[in-house]
JSON list of C-alpha atoms and ligand atoms in Angstrom, two decimals:
[
{"chain": "N", "resi": 572, "resn": "UNK", "atom": "CA", "xyz": [35.16, -41.79, -0.17]},
{"chain": "N", "resi": 573, "resn": "UNK", "atom": "CA", "xyz": [35.19, -42.02, -4.05]},
{"chain": "N", "resi": 574, "resn": "UNK", "atom": "CA", "xyz": [32.04, -43.10, -6.22]},
{"chain": "N", "resi": 575, "resn": "UNK", "atom": "CA", "xyz": [33.63, -45.04, -7.88]},
{"chain": "N", "resi": 576, "resn": "UNK", "atom": "CA", "xyz": [34.32, -46.53, -4.68]},
{"chain": "N", "resi": 577, "resn": "UNK", "atom": "CA", "xyz": [30.42, -46.97, -3.47]},
{"chain": "N", "resi": 578, "resn": "UNK", "atom": "CA", "xyz": [30.10, -49.53, -7.07]},
{"chain": "N", "resi": 579, "resn": "UNK", "atom": "CA", "xyz": [32.79, -51.75, -5.37]},
{"chain": "N", "resi": 580, "resn": "UNK", "atom": "CA", "xyz": [31.89, -51.91, -3.12]},
{"chain": "N", "resi": 581, "resn": "UNK", "atom": "CA", "xyz": [28.33, -52.92, -4.63]},
{"chain": "N", "resi": 582, "resn": "UNK", "atom": "CA", "xyz": [29.84, -55.31, -7.07]},
{"chain": "N", "resi": 583, "resn": "UNK", "atom": "CA", "xyz": [31.44, -56.93, -3.67]},
{"chain": "N", "resi": 584, "resn": "UNK", "atom": "CA", "xyz": [28.31, -56.79, -1.15]},
{"chain": "N", "resi": 585, "resn": "UNK", "atom": "CA", "xyz": [26.88, -58.73, -5.08]},
{"chain": "N", "resi": 586, "resn": "UNK", "atom": "CA", "xyz": [29.50, -61.46, -4.63]},
{"chain": "N", "resi": 587, "resn": "UNK", "atom": "CA", "xyz": [29.52, -61.84, -0.87]},
{"chain": "N", "resi": 588, "resn": "UNK", "atom": "CA", "xyz": [25.42, -62.95, -0.73]},
{"chain": "N", "resi": 589, "resn": "UNK", "atom": "CA", "xyz": [25.63, -65.29, -4.05]},
{"chain": "N", "resi": 590, "resn": "UNK", "atom": "CA", "xyz": [28.19, -67.10, -1.90]},
{"chain": "N", "resi": 591, "resn": "UNK", "atom": "CA", "xyz": [25.69, -67.88, 0.81]},
{"chain": "N", "resi": 592, "resn": "UNK", "atom": "CA", "xyz": [22.33, -68.43, -1.25]},
{"chain": "N", "resi": 593, "resn": "UNK", "atom": "CA", "xyz": [23.08, -68.24, -5.50]},
{"chain": "N", "resi": 594, "resn": "UNK", "atom": "CA", "xyz": [19.40, -67.31, -5.25]},
{"chain": "N", "resi": 595, "resn": "UNK", "atom": "CA", "xyz": [19.26, -64.75, -3.17]},
{"chain": "N", "resi": 596, "resn": "UNK", "atom": "CA", "xyz": [18.76, -62.38, -5.64]},
{"chain": "N", "resi": 597, "resn": "UNK", "atom": "CA", "xyz": [16.35, -64.16, -7.06]},
{"chain": "N", "resi": 598, "resn": "UNK", "atom": "CA", "xyz": [14.12, -65.24, -4.40]},
{"chain": "N", "resi": 599, "resn": "UNK", "atom": "CA", "xyz": [14.64, -60.42, -3.16]},
{"chain": "N", "resi": 600, "resn": "UNK", "atom": "CA", "xyz": [12.90, -60.24, -6.74]},
{"chain": "N", "resi": 601, "resn": "UNK", "atom": "CA", "xyz": [9.78, -61.65, -6.27]},
{"chain": "N", "resi": 602, "resn": "UNK", "atom": "CA", "xyz": [8.04, -59.74, -3.72]},
{"chain": "N", "resi": 603, "resn": "UNK", "atom": "CA", "xyz": [8.56, -58.21, 0.40]},
{"chain": "N", "resi": 604, "resn": "UNK", "atom": "CA", "xyz": [5.65, -59.25, 2.96]},
{"chain": "N", "resi": 605, "resn": "UNK", "atom": "CA", "xyz": [7.93, -56.87, 5.78]},
{"chain": "N", "resi": 606, "resn": "UNK", "atom": "CA", "xyz": [6.62, -56.91, 9.51]},
{"chain": "N", "resi": 607, "resn": "UNK", "atom": "CA", "xyz": [7.83, -53.62, 10.19]},
{"chain": "N", "resi": 608, "resn": "UNK", "atom": "CA", "xyz": [6.95, -50.90, 9.06]},
{"chain": "N", "resi": 609, "resn": "UNK", "atom": "CA", "xyz": [9.88, -48.15, 10.21]},
{"chain": "N", "resi": 610, "resn": "UNK", "atom": "CA", "xyz": [9.41, -44.05, 10.64]},
{"chain": "N", "resi": 611, "resn": "UNK", "atom": "CA", "xyz": [13.13, -42.60, 11.85]},
{"chain": "N", "resi": 612, "resn": "UNK", "atom": "CA", "xyz": [15.73, -39.74, 11.53]},
{"chain": "N", "resi": 613, "resn": "UNK", "atom": "CA", "xyz": [17.35, -39.30, 8.10]},
{"chain": "N", "resi": 614, "resn": "UNK", "atom": "CA", "xyz": [20.56, -38.76, 10.67]},
{"chain": "N", "resi": 615, "resn": "UNK", "atom": "CA", "xyz": [22.73, -40.91, 9.11]},
{"chain": "N", "resi": 616, "resn": "UNK", "atom": "CA", "xyz": [24.35, -42.76, 12.05]},
{"chain": "N", "resi": 617, "resn": "UNK", "atom": "CA", "xyz": [21.29, -44.39, 12.22]},
{"chain": "N", "resi": 618, "resn": "UNK", "atom": "CA", "xyz": [19.95, -47.17, 10.16]},
{"chain": "N", "resi": 619, "resn": "UNK", "atom": "CA", "xyz": [17.24, -49.42, 11.08]},
{"chain": "N", "resi": 620, "resn": "UNK", "atom": "CA", "xyz": [18.42, -52.53, 8.98]},
{"chain": "N", "resi": 621, "resn": "UNK", "atom": "CA", "xyz": [21.22, -52.03, 11.28]},
{"chain": "N", "resi": 622, "resn": "UNK", "atom": "CA", "xyz": [20.35, -50.97, 14.38]},
{"chain": "N", "resi": 623, "resn": "UNK", "atom": "CA", "xyz": [17.42, -53.86, 13.99]},
{"chain": "N", "resi": 624, "resn": "UNK", "atom": "CA", "xyz": [19.48, -56.76, 12.91]},
{"chain": "N", "resi": 625, "resn": "UNK", "atom": "CA", "xyz": [16.91, -57.11, 9.80]},
{"chain": "N", "resi": 626, "resn": "UNK", "atom": "CA", "xyz": [18.10, -57.99, 6.69]},
{"chain": "N", "resi": 627, "resn": "UNK", "atom": "CA", "xyz": [16.87, -56.40, 3.11]},
{"chain": "N", "resi": 628, "resn": "UNK", "atom": "CA", "xyz": [12.56, -57.20, 3.23]},
{"chain": "N", "resi": 629, "resn": "UNK", "atom": "CA", "xyz": [12.49, -57.32, 6.44]},
{"chain": "N", "resi": 630, "resn": "UNK", "atom": "CA", "xyz": [11.38, -54.04, 7.21]},
{"chain": "N", "resi": 631, "resn": "UNK", "atom": "CA", "xyz": [9.96, -51.00, 5.10]},
{"chain": "N", "resi": 632, "resn": "UNK", "atom": "CA", "xyz": [11.98, -47.55, 5.45]},
{"chain": "N", "resi": 633, "resn": "UNK", "atom": "CA", "xyz": [10.60, -44.21, 6.06]},
{"chain": "N", "resi": 634, "resn": "UNK", "atom": "CA", "xyz": [12.58, -41.48, 7.00]},
{"chain": "N", "resi": 635, "resn": "UNK", "atom": "CA", "xyz": [12.63, -37.56, 8.44]},
{"chain": "N", "resi": 636, "resn": "UNK", "atom": "CA", "xyz": [14.92, -34.63, 10.43]},
{"chain": "N", "resi": 637, "resn": "UNK", "atom": "CA", "xyz": [13.70, -36.40, 13.14]},
{"chain": "N", "resi": 638, "resn": "UNK", "atom": "CA", "xyz": [11.29, -38.81, 12.48]},
{"chain": "N", "resi": 639, "resn": "UNK", "atom": "CA", "xyz": [7.70, -36.67, 12.92]},
{"chain": "N", "resi": 640, "resn": "UNK", "atom": "CA", "xyz": [4.27, -37.65, 11.75]},
{"chain": "N", "resi": 641, "resn": "UNK", "atom": "CA", "xyz": [3.24, -34.56, 10.18]},
{"chain": "N", "resi": 642, "resn": "UNK", "atom": "CA", "xyz": [-0.72, -34.14, 9.31]},
{"chain": "N", "resi": 643, "resn": "UNK", "atom": "CA", "xyz": [-0.14, -33.07, 6.10]},
{"chain": "N", "resi": 644, "resn": "UNK", "atom": "CA", "xyz": [2.85, -34.78, 5.03]},
{"chain": "N", "resi": 645, "resn": "UNK", "atom": "CA", "xyz": [1.09, -36.52, 1.80]},
{"chain": "N", "resi": 646, "resn": "UNK", "atom": "CA", "xyz": [4.74, -38.43, 1.76]},
{"chain": "N", "resi": 647, "resn": "UNK", "atom": "CA", "xyz": [4.21, -39.92, 5.71]},
{"chain": "N", "resi": 648, "resn": "UNK", "atom": "CA", "xyz": [1.11, -40.48, 4.36]},
{"chain": "N", "resi": 649, "resn": "UNK", "atom": "CA", "xyz": [1.44, -42.67, 1.67]},
{"chain": "N", "resi": 650, "resn": "UNK", "atom": "CA", "xyz": [4.23, -44.62, 3.18]},
{"chain": "N", "resi": 651, "resn": "UNK", "atom": "CA", "xyz": [1.73, -45.23, 6.47]},
{"chain": "N", "resi": 652, "resn": "UNK", "atom": "CA", "xyz": [-1.92, -46.00, 4.44]},
{"chain": "N", "resi": 653, "resn": "UNK", "atom": "CA", "xyz": [0.72, -48.13, 2.49]},
{"chain": "N", "resi": 654, "resn": "UNK", "atom": "CA", "xyz": [2.50, -50.56, 4.27]},
{"chain": "N", "resi": 655, "resn": "UNK", "atom": "CA", "xyz": [-0.84, -50.71, 6.42]},
{"chain": "N", "resi": 656, "resn": "UNK", "atom": "CA", "xyz": [-2.67, -51.62, 4.19]},
{"chain": "N", "resi": 657, "resn": "UNK", "atom": "CA", "xyz": [-1.27, -53.07, 1.66]},
{"chain": "N", "resi": 658, "resn": "UNK", "atom": "CA", "xyz": [1.65, -54.43, 3.65]},
{"chain": "N", "resi": 659, "resn": "UNK", "atom": "CA", "xyz": [-0.20, -56.23, 6.48]},
{"chain": "N", "resi": 660, "resn": "UNK", "atom": "CA", "xyz": [2.84, -54.61, 8.66]},
{"chain": "N", "resi": 661, "resn": "UNK", "atom": "CA", "xyz": [2.11, -56.15, 12.36]},
{"chain": "N", "resi": 662, "resn": "UNK", "atom": "CA", "xyz": [3.59, -53.72, 13.85]},
{"chain": "N", "resi": 663, "resn": "UNK", "atom": "CA", "xyz": [4.48, -50.33, 13.24]},
{"chain": "N", "resi": 664, "resn": "UNK", "atom": "CA", "xyz": [7.49, -47.91, 14.96]},
{"chain": "N", "resi": 665, "resn": "UNK", "atom": "CA", "xyz": [7.92, -44.62, 15.74]},
{"chain": "N", "resi": 666, "resn": "UNK", "atom": "CA", "xyz": [12.73, -44.78, 16.65]},
{"chain": "N", "resi": 667, "resn": "UNK", "atom": "CA", "xyz": [13.74, -41.41, 18.20]},
{"chain": "N", "resi": 668, "resn": "UNK", "atom": "CA", "xyz": [17.91, -40.86, 18.79]},
{"chain": "N", "resi": 669, "resn": "UNK", "atom": "CA", "xyz": [20.07, -39.28, 21.46]},
{"chain": "N", "resi": 670, "resn": "UNK", "atom": "CA", "xyz": [21.72, -36.55, 19.91]},
{"chain": "N", "resi": 671, "resn": "UNK", "atom": "CA", "xyz": [19.50, -35.17, 17.27]},
{"chain": "N", "resi": 672, "resn": "UNK", "atom": "CA", "xyz": [20.30, -32.11, 15.39]},
{"chain": "N", "resi": 673, "resn": "UNK", "atom": "CA", "xyz": [16.32, -31.61, 14.21]},
{"chain": "N", "resi": 674, "resn": "UNK", "atom": "CA", "xyz": [15.45, -32.18, 18.22]},
{"chain": "N", "resi": 675, "resn": "UNK", "atom": "CA", "xyz": [18.91, -29.82, 18.82]},
{"chain": "N", "resi": 676, "resn": "UNK", "atom": "CA", "xyz": [17.27, -27.10, 16.69]},
{"chain": "N", "resi": 677, "resn": "UNK", "atom": "CA", "xyz": [14.13, -27.00, 17.36]},
{"chain": "N", "resi": 678, "resn": "UNK", "atom": "CA", "xyz": [15.57, -25.58, 21.10]},
{"chain": "N", "resi": 679, "resn": "UNK", "atom": "CA", "xyz": [17.01, -23.01, 20.16]},
{"chain": "N", "resi": 680, "resn": "UNK", "atom": "CA", "xyz": [14.35, -20.00, 19.09]},
{"chain": "N", "resi": 681, "resn": "UNK", "atom": "CA", "xyz": [16.30, -19.07, 15.65]},
{"chain": "N", "resi": 682, "resn": "UNK", "atom": "CA", "xyz": [15.45, -18.48, 12.33]},
{"chain": "N", "resi": 683, "resn": "UNK", "atom": "CA", "xyz": [16.22, -21.74, 10.24]},
{"chain": "N", "resi": 684, "resn": "UNK", "atom": "CA", "xyz": [15.40, -20.50, 7.32]},
{"chain": "N", "resi": 685, "resn": "UNK", "atom": "CA", "xyz": [12.66, -23.41, 5.25]},
{"chain": "N", "resi": 686, "resn": "UNK", "atom": "CA", "xyz": [13.82, -25.46, 7.79]},
{"chain": "N", "resi": 687, "resn": "UNK", "atom": "CA", "xyz": [11.19, -23.08, 10.32]},
{"chain": "N", "resi": 688, "resn": "UNK", "atom": "CA", "xyz": [8.02, -25.25, 9.29]},
{"chain": "N", "resi": 689, "resn": "UNK", "atom": "CA", "xyz": [9.42, -28.93, 9.60]},
{"chain": "N", "resi": 690, "resn": "UNK", "atom": "CA", "xyz": [11.18, -27.66, 13.12]},
{"chain": "N", "resi": 691, "resn": "UNK", "atom": "CA", "xyz": [7.41, -26.47, 13.41]},
{"chain": "N", "resi": 692, "resn": "UNK", "atom": "CA", "xyz": [6.53, -30.22, 14.35]},
{"chain": "N", "resi": 693, "resn": "UNK", "atom": "CA", "xyz": [8.99, -30.10, 17.38]},
{"chain": "N", "resi": 694, "resn": "UNK", "atom": "CA", "xyz": [9.11, -26.92, 18.75]},
{"chain": "N", "resi": 695, "resn": "UNK", "atom": "CA", "xyz": [4.59, -27.97, 18.98]},
{"chain": "N", "resi": 696, "resn": "UNK", "atom": "CA", "xyz": [6.15, -31.13, 21.14]},
{"chain": "N", "resi": 697, "resn": "UNK", "atom": "CA", "xyz": [8.18, -29.08, 23.67]},
{"chain": "N", "resi": 698, "resn": "UNK", "atom": "CA", "xyz": [4.72, -26.54, 24.23]},
{"chain": "N", "resi": 699, "resn": "UNK", "atom": "CA", "xyz": [2.77, -28.85, 24.47]},
{"chain": "N", "resi": 700, "resn": "UNK", "atom": "CA", "xyz": [5.21, -30.00, 27.64]},
{"chain": "N", "resi": 701, "resn": "UNK", "atom": "CA", "xyz": [6.78, -27.16, 28.44]},
{"chain": "N", "resi": 702, "resn": "UNK", "atom": "CA", "xyz": [5.80, -27.23, 32.22]},
{"chain": "N", "resi": 703, "resn": "UNK", "atom": "CA", "xyz": [7.77, -31.15, 32.79]},
{"chain": "N", "resi": 704, "resn": "UNK", "atom": "CA", "xyz": [10.69, -30.15, 30.29]},
{"chain": "N", "resi": 705, "resn": "UNK", "atom": "CA", "xyz": [11.79, -26.54, 31.52]},
{"chain": "N", "resi": 706, "resn": "UNK", "atom": "CA", "xyz": [11.78, -28.16, 35.38]},
{"chain": "N", "resi": 707, "resn": "UNK", "atom": "CA", "xyz": [15.04, -30.29, 34.02]},
{"chain": "N", "resi": 708, "resn": "UNK", "atom": "CA", "xyz": [17.71, -27.45, 34.78]},
{"chain": "N", "resi": 709, "resn": "UNK", "atom": "CA", "xyz": [20.01, -29.87, 33.27]},
{"chain": "N", "resi": 710, "resn": "UNK", "atom": "CA", "xyz": [19.77, -28.97, 29.11]},
{"chain": "N", "resi": 711, "resn": "UNK", "atom": "CA", "xyz": [21.02, -32.23, 28.24]},
{"chain": "N", "resi": 712, "resn": "UNK", "atom": "CA", "xyz": [18.99, -34.16, 29.93]},
{"chain": "N", "resi": 713, "resn": "UNK", "atom": "CA", "xyz": [16.27, -32.30, 28.63]},
{"chain": "N", "resi": 714, "resn": "UNK", "atom": "CA", "xyz": [17.91, -32.20, 24.90]},
{"chain": "N", "resi": 715, "resn": "UNK", "atom": "CA", "xyz": [16.80, -36.14, 26.04]},
{"chain": "N", "resi": 716, "resn": "UNK", "atom": "CA", "xyz": [13.49, -35.86, 27.37]},
{"chain": "N", "resi": 717, "resn": "UNK", "atom": "CA", "xyz": [12.81, -33.79, 24.66]},
{"chain": "N", "resi": 718, "resn": "UNK", "atom": "CA", "xyz": [13.68, -36.52, 22.43]},
{"chain": "N", "resi": 719, "resn": "UNK", "atom": "CA", "xyz": [11.62, -39.04, 24.15]},
{"chain": "N", "resi": 720, "resn": "UNK", "atom": "CA", "xyz": [8.54, -37.28, 24.17]},
{"chain": "N", "resi": 721, "resn": "UNK", "atom": "CA", "xyz": [8.85, -35.85, 20.71]},
{"chain": "N", "resi": 722, "resn": "UNK", "atom": "CA", "xyz": [8.89, -40.10, 19.92]},
{"chain": "N", "resi": 723, "resn": "UNK", "atom": "CA", "xyz": [5.46, -40.60, 22.20]},
{"chain": "N", "resi": 724, "resn": "UNK", "atom": "CA", "xyz": [3.71, -37.25, 20.64]},
{"chain": "N", "resi": 725, "resn": "UNK", "atom": "CA", "xyz": [4.28, -39.69, 16.80]},
{"chain": "N", "resi": 726, "resn": "UNK", "atom": "CA", "xyz": [3.10, -42.40, 18.14]},
{"chain": "N", "resi": 727, "resn": "UNK", "atom": "CA", "xyz": [-0.41, -40.02, 18.61]},
{"chain": "N", "resi": 728, "resn": "UNK", "atom": "CA", "xyz": [0.10, -38.65, 15.30]},
{"chain": "N", "resi": 729, "resn": "UNK", "atom": "CA", "xyz": [0.24, -41.87, 14.13]},
{"chain": "N", "resi": 730, "resn": "UNK", "atom": "CA", "xyz": [-2.89, -43.53, 16.44]},
{"chain": "N", "resi": 731, "resn": "UNK", "atom": "CA", "xyz": [-4.84, -40.60, 15.60]},
{"chain": "N", "resi": 732, "resn": "UNK", "atom": "CA", "xyz": [-4.57, -41.92, 11.09]},
{"chain": "N", "resi": 733, "resn": "UNK", "atom": "CA", "xyz": [-7.88, -44.41, 10.81]},
{"chain": "N", "resi": 734, "resn": "UNK", "atom": "CA", "xyz": [-5.58, -46.77, 9.16]},
{"chain": "N", "resi": 735, "resn": "UNK", "atom": "CA", "xyz": [-3.80, -47.74, 12.13]},
{"chain": "N", "resi": 736, "resn": "UNK", "atom": "CA", "xyz": [-6.55, -47.20, 14.21]},
{"chain": "N", "resi": 737, "resn": "UNK", "atom": "CA", "xyz": [-9.08, -49.93, 11.92]},
{"chain": "N", "resi": 738, "resn": "UNK", "atom": "CA", "xyz": [-5.47, -52.23, 12.20]},
{"chain": "N", "resi": 739, "resn": "UNK", "atom": "CA", "xyz": [-5.42, -52.03, 14.97]},
{"chain": "N", "resi": 740, "resn": "UNK", "atom": "CA", "xyz": [-9.13, -52.85, 16.09]},
{"chain": "N", "resi": 741, "resn": "UNK", "atom": "CA", "xyz": [-9.13, -55.81, 12.94]},
{"chain": "N", "resi": 742, "resn": "UNK", "atom": "CA", "xyz": [-5.97, -57.82, 13.52]},
{"chain": "N", "resi": 743, "resn": "UNK", "atom": "CA", "xyz": [-3.93, -56.33, 16.85]},
{"chain": "N", "resi": 744, "resn": "UNK", "atom": "CA", "xyz": [-1.75, -53.86, 15.00]},
{"chain": "N", "resi": 745, "resn": "UNK", "atom": "CA", "xyz": [0.75, -52.56, 17.41]},
{"chain": "N", "resi": 746, "resn": "UNK", "atom": "CA", "xyz": [2.83, -49.72, 17.60]},
{"chain": "N", "resi": 747, "resn": "UNK", "atom": "CA", "xyz": [6.15, -48.93, 19.45]},
{"chain": "N", "resi": 748, "resn": "UNK", "atom": "CA", "xyz": [7.29, -45.38, 20.44]},
{"chain": "N", "resi": 749, "resn": "UNK", "atom": "CA", "xyz": [11.61, -46.38, 20.53]},
{"chain": "N", "resi": 750, "resn": "UNK", "atom": "CA", "xyz": [14.86, -44.36, 21.15]},
{"chain": "N", "resi": 751, "resn": "UNK", "atom": "CA", "xyz": [17.87, -45.16, 19.74]},
{"chain": "N", "resi": 752, "resn": "UNK", "atom": "CA", "xyz": [21.10, -43.60, 22.32]},
{"chain": "N", "resi": 753, "resn": "UNK", "atom": "CA", "xyz": [24.00, -43.82, 19.35]},
{"chain": "N", "resi": 754, "resn": "UNK", "atom": "CA", "xyz": [27.37, -43.27, 22.25]},
{"chain": "N", "resi": 755, "resn": "UNK", "atom": "CA", "xyz": [25.84, -46.75, 22.84]},
{"chain": "N", "resi": 756, "resn": "UNK", "atom": "CA", "xyz": [23.88, -47.99, 20.44]},
{"chain": "N", "resi": 757, "resn": "UNK", "atom": "CA", "xyz": [21.63, -49.45, 22.56]},
{"chain": "N", "resi": 758, "resn": "UNK", "atom": "CA", "xyz": [17.57, -49.08, 21.76]},
{"chain": "N", "resi": 759, "resn": "UNK", "atom": "CA", "xyz": [15.35, -48.30, 24.17]},
{"chain": "N", "resi": 760, "resn": "UNK", "atom": "CA", "xyz": [11.19, -48.38, 24.13]},
{"chain": "N", "resi": 761, "resn": "UNK", "atom": "CA", "xyz": [10.07, -46.55, 25.53]},
{"chain": "N", "resi": 762, "resn": "UNK", "atom": "CA", "xyz": [6.32, -48.77, 26.12]},
{"chain": "N", "resi": 763, "resn": "UNK", "atom": "CA", "xyz": [3.69, -47.05, 23.93]},
{"chain": "N", "resi": 764, "resn": "UNK", "atom": "CA", "xyz": [0.46, -48.28, 25.23]},
{"chain": "N", "resi": 765, "resn": "UNK", "atom": "CA", "xyz": [-2.17, -47.61, 22.71]},
{"chain": "N", "resi": 766, "resn": "UNK", "atom": "CA", "xyz": [-5.29, -48.54, 23.86]},
{"chain": "N", "resi": 767, "resn": "UNK", "atom": "CA", "xyz": [-4.68, -45.93, 26.72]},
{"chain": "N", "resi": 768, "resn": "UNK", "atom": "CA", "xyz": [-3.53, -43.19, 24.05]},
{"chain": "N", "resi": 769, "resn": "UNK", "atom": "CA", "xyz": [-6.67, -43.84, 21.87]},
{"chain": "N", "resi": 770, "resn": "UNK", "atom": "CA", "xyz": [-9.26, -43.91, 25.42]},
{"chain": "N", "resi": 771, "resn": "UNK", "atom": "CA", "xyz": [-7.54, -40.23, 25.84]},
{"chain": "N", "resi": 772, "resn": "UNK", "atom": "CA", "xyz": [-7.91, -38.94, 22.43]},
{"chain": "N", "resi": 773, "resn": "UNK", "atom": "CA", "xyz": [-11.51, -41.06, 20.94]},
{"chain": "N", "resi": 774, "resn": "UNK", "atom": "CA", "xyz": [-13.88, -38.23, 21.53]},
{"chain": "N", "resi": 775, "resn": "UNK", "atom": "CA", "xyz": [-12.10, -36.53, 18.60]},
{"chain": "N", "resi": 776, "resn": "UNK", "atom": "CA", "xyz": [-9.97, -38.35, 17.41]},
{"chain": "N", "resi": 777, "resn": "UNK", "atom": "CA", "xyz": [-11.40, -42.12, 16.69]},
{"chain": "N", "resi": 778, "resn": "UNK", "atom": "CA", "xyz": [-12.61, -42.88, 12.72]},
{"chain": "N", "resi": 779, "resn": "UNK", "atom": "CA", "xyz": [-13.27, -46.51, 13.01]},
{"chain": "K", "resi": 1337, "resn": "CO", "atom": "CO1", "xyz": [18.28, -36.82, 14.20]}
]
């Protein structure tokens, strides 16, 4: 696509929005009150608004390679704290996806250069669940399972955060783990049990 086309598309989109509501952009400019914080993969095929069927203003979004909540990533922690404490979102979602290149790369014991430290987050998930994963003989099934386990572990990383624990206790903020299946378009809920996870880790991680 030529870059000029992007600006033509933008003009067409403005006209479409205004034809339905003359005040559309004026209303958007007044502020945002999203109910969801979505943390997903940077993969171009997995767009939060499209797969959730929501409009601008309805979801606060953070994306990185393989939807990781790394403890020393100031970027993701700033997003989480702003969304939870200031926007007061009701739900925090970790959304992984099948056919995730980041997870695939992490499964191979090869040097990925500058990506090594980032992929190590996922390699650590593999190590934590090595017993279960190594029992899965089919490589695609093992790959899919690591994608799900990575979502689960990133949900646990969320639950370790004080702002999340506090908002859960005070106003029942919920954490969700989802997987998007690129091949079918289906969004799968892994049914993360916040209370059970917190109970299991609270001897070390409970901060409130
Ligand atoms: Co991905």
